[in-house]
PDB file of C-alpha atoms in Angstrom:
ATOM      1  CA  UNK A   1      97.795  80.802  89.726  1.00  0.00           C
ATOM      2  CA  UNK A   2      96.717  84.178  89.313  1.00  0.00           C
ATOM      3  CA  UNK A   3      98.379  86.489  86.840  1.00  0.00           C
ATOM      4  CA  UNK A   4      98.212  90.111  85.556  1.00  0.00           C
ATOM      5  CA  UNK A   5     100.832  89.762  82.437  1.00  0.00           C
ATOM      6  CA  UNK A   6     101.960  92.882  81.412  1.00  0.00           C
ATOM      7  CA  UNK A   7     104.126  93.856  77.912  1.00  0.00           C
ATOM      8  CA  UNK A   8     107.358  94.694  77.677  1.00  0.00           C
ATOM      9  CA  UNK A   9     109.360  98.140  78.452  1.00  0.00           C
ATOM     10  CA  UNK A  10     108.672 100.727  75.537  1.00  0.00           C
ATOM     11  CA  UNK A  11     111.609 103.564  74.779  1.00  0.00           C
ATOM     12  CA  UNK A  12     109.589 106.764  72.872  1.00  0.00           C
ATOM     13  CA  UNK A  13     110.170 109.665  72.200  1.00  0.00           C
ATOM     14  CA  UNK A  14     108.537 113.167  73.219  1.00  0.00           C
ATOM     15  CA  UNK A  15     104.967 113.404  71.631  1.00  0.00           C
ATOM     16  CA  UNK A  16     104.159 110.180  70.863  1.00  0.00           C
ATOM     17  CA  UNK A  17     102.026 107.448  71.948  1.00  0.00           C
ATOM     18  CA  UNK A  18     102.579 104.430  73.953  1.00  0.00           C
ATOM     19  CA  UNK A  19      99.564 101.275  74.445  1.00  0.00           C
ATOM     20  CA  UNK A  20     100.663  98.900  77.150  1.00  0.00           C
ATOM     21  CA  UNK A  21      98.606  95.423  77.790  1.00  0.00           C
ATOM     22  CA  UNK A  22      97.795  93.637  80.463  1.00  0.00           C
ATOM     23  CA  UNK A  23      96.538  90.202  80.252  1.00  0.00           C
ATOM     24  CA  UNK A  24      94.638  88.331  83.073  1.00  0.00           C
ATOM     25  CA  UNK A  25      95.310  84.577  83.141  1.00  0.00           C
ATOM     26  CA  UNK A  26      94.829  81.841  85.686  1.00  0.00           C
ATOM     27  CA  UNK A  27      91.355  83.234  87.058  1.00  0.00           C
ATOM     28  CA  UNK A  28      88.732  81.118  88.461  1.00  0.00           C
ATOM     29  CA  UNK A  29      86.785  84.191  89.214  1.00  0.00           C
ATOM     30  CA  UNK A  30      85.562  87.636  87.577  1.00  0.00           C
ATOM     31  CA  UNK A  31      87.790  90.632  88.502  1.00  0.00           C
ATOM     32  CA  UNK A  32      85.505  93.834  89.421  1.00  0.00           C
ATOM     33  CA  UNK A  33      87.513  95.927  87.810  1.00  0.00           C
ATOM     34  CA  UNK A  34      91.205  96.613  86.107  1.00  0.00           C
ATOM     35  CA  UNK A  35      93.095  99.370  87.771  1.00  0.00           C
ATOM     36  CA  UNK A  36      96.267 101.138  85.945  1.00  0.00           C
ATOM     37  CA  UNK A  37      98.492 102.852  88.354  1.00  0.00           C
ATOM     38  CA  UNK A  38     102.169 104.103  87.422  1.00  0.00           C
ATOM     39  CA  UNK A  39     105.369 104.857  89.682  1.00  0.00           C
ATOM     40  CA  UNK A  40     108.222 107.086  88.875  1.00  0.00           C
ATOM     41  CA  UNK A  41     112.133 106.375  90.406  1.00  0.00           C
ATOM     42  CA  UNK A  42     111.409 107.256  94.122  1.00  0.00           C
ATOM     43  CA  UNK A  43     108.075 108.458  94.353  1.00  0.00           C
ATOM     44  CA  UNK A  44     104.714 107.229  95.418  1.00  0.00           C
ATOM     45  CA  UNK A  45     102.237 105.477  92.830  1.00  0.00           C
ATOM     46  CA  UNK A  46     100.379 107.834  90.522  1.00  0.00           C
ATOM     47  CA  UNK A  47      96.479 106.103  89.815  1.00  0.00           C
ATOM     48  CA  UNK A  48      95.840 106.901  86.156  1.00  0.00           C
ATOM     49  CA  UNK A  49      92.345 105.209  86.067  1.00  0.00           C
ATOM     50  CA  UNK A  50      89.778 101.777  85.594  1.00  0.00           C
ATOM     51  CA  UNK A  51      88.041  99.907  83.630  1.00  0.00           C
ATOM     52  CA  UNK A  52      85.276  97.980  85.003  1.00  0.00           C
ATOM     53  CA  UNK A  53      85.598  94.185  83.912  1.00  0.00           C
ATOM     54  CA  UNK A  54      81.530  93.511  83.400  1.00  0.00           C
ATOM     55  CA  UNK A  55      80.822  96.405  81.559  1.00  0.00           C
ATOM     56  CA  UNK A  56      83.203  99.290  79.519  1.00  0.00           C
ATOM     57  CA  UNK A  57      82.777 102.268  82.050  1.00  0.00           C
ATOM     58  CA  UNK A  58      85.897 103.915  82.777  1.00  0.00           C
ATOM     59  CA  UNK A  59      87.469 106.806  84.607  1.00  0.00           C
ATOM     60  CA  UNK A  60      90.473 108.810  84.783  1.00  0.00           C
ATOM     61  CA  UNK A  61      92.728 110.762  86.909  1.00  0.00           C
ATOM     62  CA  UNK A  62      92.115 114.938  86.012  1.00  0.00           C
ATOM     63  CA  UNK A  63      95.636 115.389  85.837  1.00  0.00           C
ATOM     64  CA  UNK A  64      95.611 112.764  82.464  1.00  0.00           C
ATOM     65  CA  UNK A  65      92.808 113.257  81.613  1.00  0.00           C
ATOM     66  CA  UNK A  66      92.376 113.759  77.159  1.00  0.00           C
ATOM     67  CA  UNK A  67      95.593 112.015  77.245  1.00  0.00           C
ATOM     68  CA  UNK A  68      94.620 108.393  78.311  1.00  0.00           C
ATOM     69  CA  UNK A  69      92.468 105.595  77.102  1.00  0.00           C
ATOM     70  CA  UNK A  70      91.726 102.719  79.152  1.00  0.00           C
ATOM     71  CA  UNK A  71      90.075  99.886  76.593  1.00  0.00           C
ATOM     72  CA  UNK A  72      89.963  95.891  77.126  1.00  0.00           C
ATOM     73  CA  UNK A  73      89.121  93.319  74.920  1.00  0.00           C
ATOM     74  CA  UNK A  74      87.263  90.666  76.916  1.00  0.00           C
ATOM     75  CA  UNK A  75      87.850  87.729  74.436  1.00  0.00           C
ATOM     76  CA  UNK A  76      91.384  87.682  75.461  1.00  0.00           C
ATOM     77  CA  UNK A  77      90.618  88.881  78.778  1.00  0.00           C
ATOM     78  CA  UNK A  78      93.279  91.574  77.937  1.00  0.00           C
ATOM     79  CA  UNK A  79      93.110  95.387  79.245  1.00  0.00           C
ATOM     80  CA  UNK A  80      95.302  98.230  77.572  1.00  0.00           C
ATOM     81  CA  UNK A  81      96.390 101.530  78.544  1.00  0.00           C
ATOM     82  CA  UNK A  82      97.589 104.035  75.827  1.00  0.00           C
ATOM     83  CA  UNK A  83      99.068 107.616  76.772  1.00  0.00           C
ATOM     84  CA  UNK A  84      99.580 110.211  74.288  1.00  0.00           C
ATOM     85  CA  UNK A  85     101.378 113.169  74.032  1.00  0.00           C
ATOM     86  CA  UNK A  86     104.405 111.529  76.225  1.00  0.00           C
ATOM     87  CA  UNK A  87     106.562 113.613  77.932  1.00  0.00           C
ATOM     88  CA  UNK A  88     109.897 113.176  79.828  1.00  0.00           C
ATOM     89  CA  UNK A  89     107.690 113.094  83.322  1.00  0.00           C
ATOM     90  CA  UNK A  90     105.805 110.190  81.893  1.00  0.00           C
ATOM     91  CA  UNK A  91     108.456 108.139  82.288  1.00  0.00           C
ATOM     92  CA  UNK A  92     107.817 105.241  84.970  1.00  0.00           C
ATOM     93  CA  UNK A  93     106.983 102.234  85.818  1.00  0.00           C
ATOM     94  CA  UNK A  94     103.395 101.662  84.481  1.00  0.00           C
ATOM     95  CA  UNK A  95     101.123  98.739  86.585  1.00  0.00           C
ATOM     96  CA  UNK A  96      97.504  97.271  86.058  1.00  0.00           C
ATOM     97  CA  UNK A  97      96.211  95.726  89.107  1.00  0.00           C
ATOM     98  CA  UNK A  98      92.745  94.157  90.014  1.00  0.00           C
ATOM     99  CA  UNK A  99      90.861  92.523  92.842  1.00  0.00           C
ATOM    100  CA  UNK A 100      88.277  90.388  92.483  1.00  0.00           C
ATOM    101  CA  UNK A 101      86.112  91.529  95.112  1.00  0.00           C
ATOM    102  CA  UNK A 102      85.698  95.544  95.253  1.00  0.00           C
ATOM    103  CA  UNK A 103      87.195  98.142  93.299  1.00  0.00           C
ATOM    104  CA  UNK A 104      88.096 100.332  95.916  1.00  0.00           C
ATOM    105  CA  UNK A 105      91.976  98.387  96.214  1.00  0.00           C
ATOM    106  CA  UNK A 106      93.462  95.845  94.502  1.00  0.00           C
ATOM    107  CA  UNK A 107      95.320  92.279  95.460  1.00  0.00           C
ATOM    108  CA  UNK A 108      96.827  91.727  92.188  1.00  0.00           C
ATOM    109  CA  UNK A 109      99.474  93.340  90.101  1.00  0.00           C
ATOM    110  CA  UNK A 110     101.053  92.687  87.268  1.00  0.00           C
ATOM    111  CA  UNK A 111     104.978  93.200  87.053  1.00  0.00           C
ATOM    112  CA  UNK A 112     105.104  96.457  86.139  1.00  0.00           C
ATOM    113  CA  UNK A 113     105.806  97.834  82.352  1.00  0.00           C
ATOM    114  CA  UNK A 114     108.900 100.439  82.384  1.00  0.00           C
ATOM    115  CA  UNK A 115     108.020 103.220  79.971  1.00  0.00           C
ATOM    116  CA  UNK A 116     110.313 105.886  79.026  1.00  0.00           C
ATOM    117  CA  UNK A 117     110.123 108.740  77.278  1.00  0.00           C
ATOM    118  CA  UNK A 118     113.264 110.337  75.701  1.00  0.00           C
ATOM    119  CA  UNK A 119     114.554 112.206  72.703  1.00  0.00           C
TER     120      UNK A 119
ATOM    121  CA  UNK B   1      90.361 114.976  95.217  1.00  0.00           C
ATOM    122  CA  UNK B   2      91.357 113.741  98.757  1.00  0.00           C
ATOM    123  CA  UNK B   3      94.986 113.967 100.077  1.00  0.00           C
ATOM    124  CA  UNK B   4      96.535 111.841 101.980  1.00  0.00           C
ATOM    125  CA  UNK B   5      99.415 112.213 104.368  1.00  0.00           C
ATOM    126  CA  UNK B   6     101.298 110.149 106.081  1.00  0.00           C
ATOM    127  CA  UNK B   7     103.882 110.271 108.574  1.00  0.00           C
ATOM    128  CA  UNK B   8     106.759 109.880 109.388  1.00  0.00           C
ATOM    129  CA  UNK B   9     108.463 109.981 106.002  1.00  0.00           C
ATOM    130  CA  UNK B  10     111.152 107.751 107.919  1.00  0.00           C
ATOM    131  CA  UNK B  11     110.863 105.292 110.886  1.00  0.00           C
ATOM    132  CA  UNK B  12     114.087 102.966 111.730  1.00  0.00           C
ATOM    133  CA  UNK B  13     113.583 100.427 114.089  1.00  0.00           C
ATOM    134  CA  UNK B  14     115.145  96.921 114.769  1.00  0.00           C
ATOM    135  CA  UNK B  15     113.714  93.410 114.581  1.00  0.00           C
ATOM    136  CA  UNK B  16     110.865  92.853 117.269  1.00  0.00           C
ATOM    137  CA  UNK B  17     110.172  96.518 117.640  1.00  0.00           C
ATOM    138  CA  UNK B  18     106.612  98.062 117.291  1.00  0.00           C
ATOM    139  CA  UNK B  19     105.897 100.160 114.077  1.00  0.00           C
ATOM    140  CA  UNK B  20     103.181 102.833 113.666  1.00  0.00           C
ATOM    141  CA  UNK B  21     102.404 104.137 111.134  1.00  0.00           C
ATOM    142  CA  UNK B  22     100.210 107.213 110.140  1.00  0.00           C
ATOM    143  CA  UNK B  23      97.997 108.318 107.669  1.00  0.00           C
ATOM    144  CA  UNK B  24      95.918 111.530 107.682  1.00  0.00           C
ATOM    145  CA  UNK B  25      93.027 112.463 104.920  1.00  0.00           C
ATOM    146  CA  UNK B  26      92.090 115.473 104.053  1.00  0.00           C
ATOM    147  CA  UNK B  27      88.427 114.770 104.224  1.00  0.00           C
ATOM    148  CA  UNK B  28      86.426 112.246 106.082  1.00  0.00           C
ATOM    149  CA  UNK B  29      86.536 108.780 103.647  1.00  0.00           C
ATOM    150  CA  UNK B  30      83.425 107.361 104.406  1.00  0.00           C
ATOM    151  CA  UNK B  31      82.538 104.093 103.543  1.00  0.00           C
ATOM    152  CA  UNK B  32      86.016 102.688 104.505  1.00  0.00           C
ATOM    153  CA  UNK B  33      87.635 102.916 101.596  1.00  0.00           C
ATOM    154  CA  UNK B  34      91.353 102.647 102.898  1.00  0.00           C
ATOM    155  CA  UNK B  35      94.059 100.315 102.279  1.00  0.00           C
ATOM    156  CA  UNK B  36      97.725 100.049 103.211  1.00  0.00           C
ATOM    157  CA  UNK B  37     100.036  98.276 100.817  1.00  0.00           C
ATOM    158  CA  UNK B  38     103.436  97.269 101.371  1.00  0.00           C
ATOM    159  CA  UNK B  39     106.744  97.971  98.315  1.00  0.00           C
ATOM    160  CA  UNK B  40     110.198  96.654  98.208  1.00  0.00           C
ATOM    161  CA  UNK B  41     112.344  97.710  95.524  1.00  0.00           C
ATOM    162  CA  UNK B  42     111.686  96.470  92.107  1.00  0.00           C
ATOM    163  CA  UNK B  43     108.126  94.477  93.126  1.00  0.00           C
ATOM    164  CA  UNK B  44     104.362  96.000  92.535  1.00  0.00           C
ATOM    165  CA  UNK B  45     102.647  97.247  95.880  1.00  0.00           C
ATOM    166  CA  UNK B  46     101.554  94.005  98.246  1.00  0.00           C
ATOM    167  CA  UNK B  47      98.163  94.724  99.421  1.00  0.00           C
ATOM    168  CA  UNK B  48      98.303  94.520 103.173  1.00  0.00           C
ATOM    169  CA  UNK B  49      95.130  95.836 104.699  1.00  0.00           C
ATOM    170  CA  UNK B  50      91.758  96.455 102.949  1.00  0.00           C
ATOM    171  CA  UNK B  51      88.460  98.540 104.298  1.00  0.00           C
ATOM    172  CA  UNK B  52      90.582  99.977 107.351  1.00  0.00           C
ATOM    173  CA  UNK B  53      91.252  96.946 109.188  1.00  0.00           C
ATOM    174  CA  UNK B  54      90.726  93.990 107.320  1.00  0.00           C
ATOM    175  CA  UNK B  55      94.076  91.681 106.492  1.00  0.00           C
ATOM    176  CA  UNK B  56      94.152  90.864 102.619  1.00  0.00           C
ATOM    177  CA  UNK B  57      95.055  87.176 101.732  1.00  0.00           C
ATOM    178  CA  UNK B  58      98.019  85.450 103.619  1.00  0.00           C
ATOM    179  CA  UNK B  59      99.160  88.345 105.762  1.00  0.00           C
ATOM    180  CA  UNK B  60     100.732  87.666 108.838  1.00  0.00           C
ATOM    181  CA  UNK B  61      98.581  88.851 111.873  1.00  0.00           C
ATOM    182  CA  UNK B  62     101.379  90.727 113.193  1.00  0.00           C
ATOM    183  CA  UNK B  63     100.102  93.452 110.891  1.00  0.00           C
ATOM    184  CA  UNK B  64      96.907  95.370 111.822  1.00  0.00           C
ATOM    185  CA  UNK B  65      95.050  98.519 110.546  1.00  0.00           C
ATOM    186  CA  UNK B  66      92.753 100.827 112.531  1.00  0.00           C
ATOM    187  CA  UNK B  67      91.333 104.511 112.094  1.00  0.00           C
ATOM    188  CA  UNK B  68      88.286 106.027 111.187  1.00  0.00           C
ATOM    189  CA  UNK B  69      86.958 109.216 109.919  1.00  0.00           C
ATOM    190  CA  UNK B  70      90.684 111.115 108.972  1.00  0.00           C
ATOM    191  CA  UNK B  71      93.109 109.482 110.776  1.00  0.00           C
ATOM    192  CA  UNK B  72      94.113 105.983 109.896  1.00  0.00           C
ATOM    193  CA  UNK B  73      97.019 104.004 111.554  1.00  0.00           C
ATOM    194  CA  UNK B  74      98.878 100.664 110.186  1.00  0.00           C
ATOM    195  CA  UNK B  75     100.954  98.809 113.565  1.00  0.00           C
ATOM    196  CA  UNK B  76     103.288  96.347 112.416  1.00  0.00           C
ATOM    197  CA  UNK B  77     103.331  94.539 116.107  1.00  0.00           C
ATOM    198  CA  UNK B  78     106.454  93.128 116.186  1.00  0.00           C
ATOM    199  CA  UNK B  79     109.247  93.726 113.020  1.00  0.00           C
ATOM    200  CA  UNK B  80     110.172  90.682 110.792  1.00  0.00           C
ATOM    201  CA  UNK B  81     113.419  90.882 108.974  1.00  0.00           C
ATOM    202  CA  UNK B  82     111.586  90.993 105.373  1.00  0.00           C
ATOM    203  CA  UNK B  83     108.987  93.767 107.057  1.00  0.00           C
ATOM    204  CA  UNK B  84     111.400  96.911 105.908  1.00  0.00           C
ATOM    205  CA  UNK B  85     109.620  98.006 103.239  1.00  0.00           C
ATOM    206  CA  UNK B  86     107.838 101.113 102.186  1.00  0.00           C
ATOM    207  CA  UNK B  87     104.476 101.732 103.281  1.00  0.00           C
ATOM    208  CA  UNK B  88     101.518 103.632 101.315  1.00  0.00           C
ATOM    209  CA  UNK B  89      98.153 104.071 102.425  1.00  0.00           C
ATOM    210  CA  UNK B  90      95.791 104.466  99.356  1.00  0.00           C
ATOM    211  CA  UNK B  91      91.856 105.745  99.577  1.00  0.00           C
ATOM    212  CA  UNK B  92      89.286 105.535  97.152  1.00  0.00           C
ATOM    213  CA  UNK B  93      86.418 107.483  97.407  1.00  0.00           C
ATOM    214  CA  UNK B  94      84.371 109.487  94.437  1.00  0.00           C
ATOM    215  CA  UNK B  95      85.354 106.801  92.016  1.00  0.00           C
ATOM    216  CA  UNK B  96      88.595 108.282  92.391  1.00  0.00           C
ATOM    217  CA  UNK B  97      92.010 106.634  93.831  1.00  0.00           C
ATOM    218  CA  UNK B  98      94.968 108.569  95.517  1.00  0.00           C
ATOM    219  CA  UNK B  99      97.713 107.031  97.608  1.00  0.00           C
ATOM    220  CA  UNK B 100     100.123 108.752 100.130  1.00  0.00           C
ATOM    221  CA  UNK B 101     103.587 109.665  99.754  1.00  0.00           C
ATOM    222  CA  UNK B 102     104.654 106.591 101.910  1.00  0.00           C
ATOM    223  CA  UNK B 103     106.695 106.026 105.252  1.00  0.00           C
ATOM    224  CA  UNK B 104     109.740 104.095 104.513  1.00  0.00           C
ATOM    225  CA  UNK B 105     110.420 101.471 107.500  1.00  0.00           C
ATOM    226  CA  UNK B 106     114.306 101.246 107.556  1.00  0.00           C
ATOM    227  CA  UNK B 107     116.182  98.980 110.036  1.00  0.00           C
ATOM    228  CA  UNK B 108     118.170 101.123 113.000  1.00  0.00           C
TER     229      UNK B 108
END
């Protein structure tokens, strides 16, 4: 069975830094690429960037961009996002996702990682 | 970066109804890089429909996708009890993704 296993919530506090993981397990197949995406109470999803699996190429949303790095390690087959410079509107729910075909959507998601960002 | 819009923000219908739902881009996505995706509360997005009008992995064929160009449409034929759900189309085009705000598909 396919997985995307994510770490747990994270409380910080304004200015800081915050690395969540996301660990691929159960794959008979290579993923294309590892998509981080986050959601907010009652909005839409926000994409923050990629990764691509085969190679370390990345790329980020403008809007975070200098504030986000996308890394992976492939030993563990483990991807991580880490956001500086929190804020109170960073707080959400934080998701990688993946497909194993194109990188243009994605079929599986992890769980979901609540960050949130308070003094 | 491309918007995309969808509408209605709200459709309530009952069981066996027809949905349609709408999605508008602000520029032509070539290539047909579109995909709905489905959300209840407190789950990740379910990817419904990939590359316009393809069905991802186990979806029922009650839901289709269709569009081309800047105008992209997701029918839900006829409504399931566990179809009310939010709704987000999602593009990806210059490397880039964006999703829409969503149409939330409540029951009448």
């Amino acid at each position: 069975q396919v997985q995307l296993l994510q770490s747990g919530p994270e409380v910080k506090k304004p200015g800081t830094s915050v690395k969540v993981s996301c660990q691929a397990s159960g794959l008979p197949f290579r993923l294309t690429a590892v998509q981080w995406v986050r959601q907010a109470r009652g909005q839409p999803p926000e994409w923050i960037g990629w990764i691509l699996v085969g190679g370390s190429e990345t790329k980020y949303a403008q809007k975070l961009q200098g504030r986000v790095t996308i890394s992976r390690d492939t030993s563990t087959r483990t991807t991580y996002m880490e956001l500086s410079g929190l804020r109170a509107e960073d707080t959400a729910v934080y998701y990688c996702a993946a497909d194993r075909n194109d990188i243009a959507w994605a079929f599986y998601w992890g769980r979901g990682t609540l960050v949130t960002v308070s003094s | 970066e491309i918007v995309l819009t969808q509408s209605p923000d709200t459709l309530s219908l009952s069981p066996g109804e027809r949905a349609t739902l709408s999605c508008r881009a602000s520029q032509t996505i070539i290539n047909n890089y579109l995909a709905w995706y489905q959300q209840k509360p407190g789950q990740p997005p379910r990817l419904l429909i990939y590359g316009v009008s393809n069905r991802a992995e186990d979806i029922p064929d009650r839901f289709s996708g269709s569009g081309s160009g800047t105008d992209f449409t997701l029918t839900i034929s006829r409504l399931e009890p566990e179809d009310f759900a939010v709704f987000f189309c999602q593009q990806y085009e210059t490397t880039l993704w964006t999703f829409g705000q969503g149409t939330k598909v409540d029951i009448k």
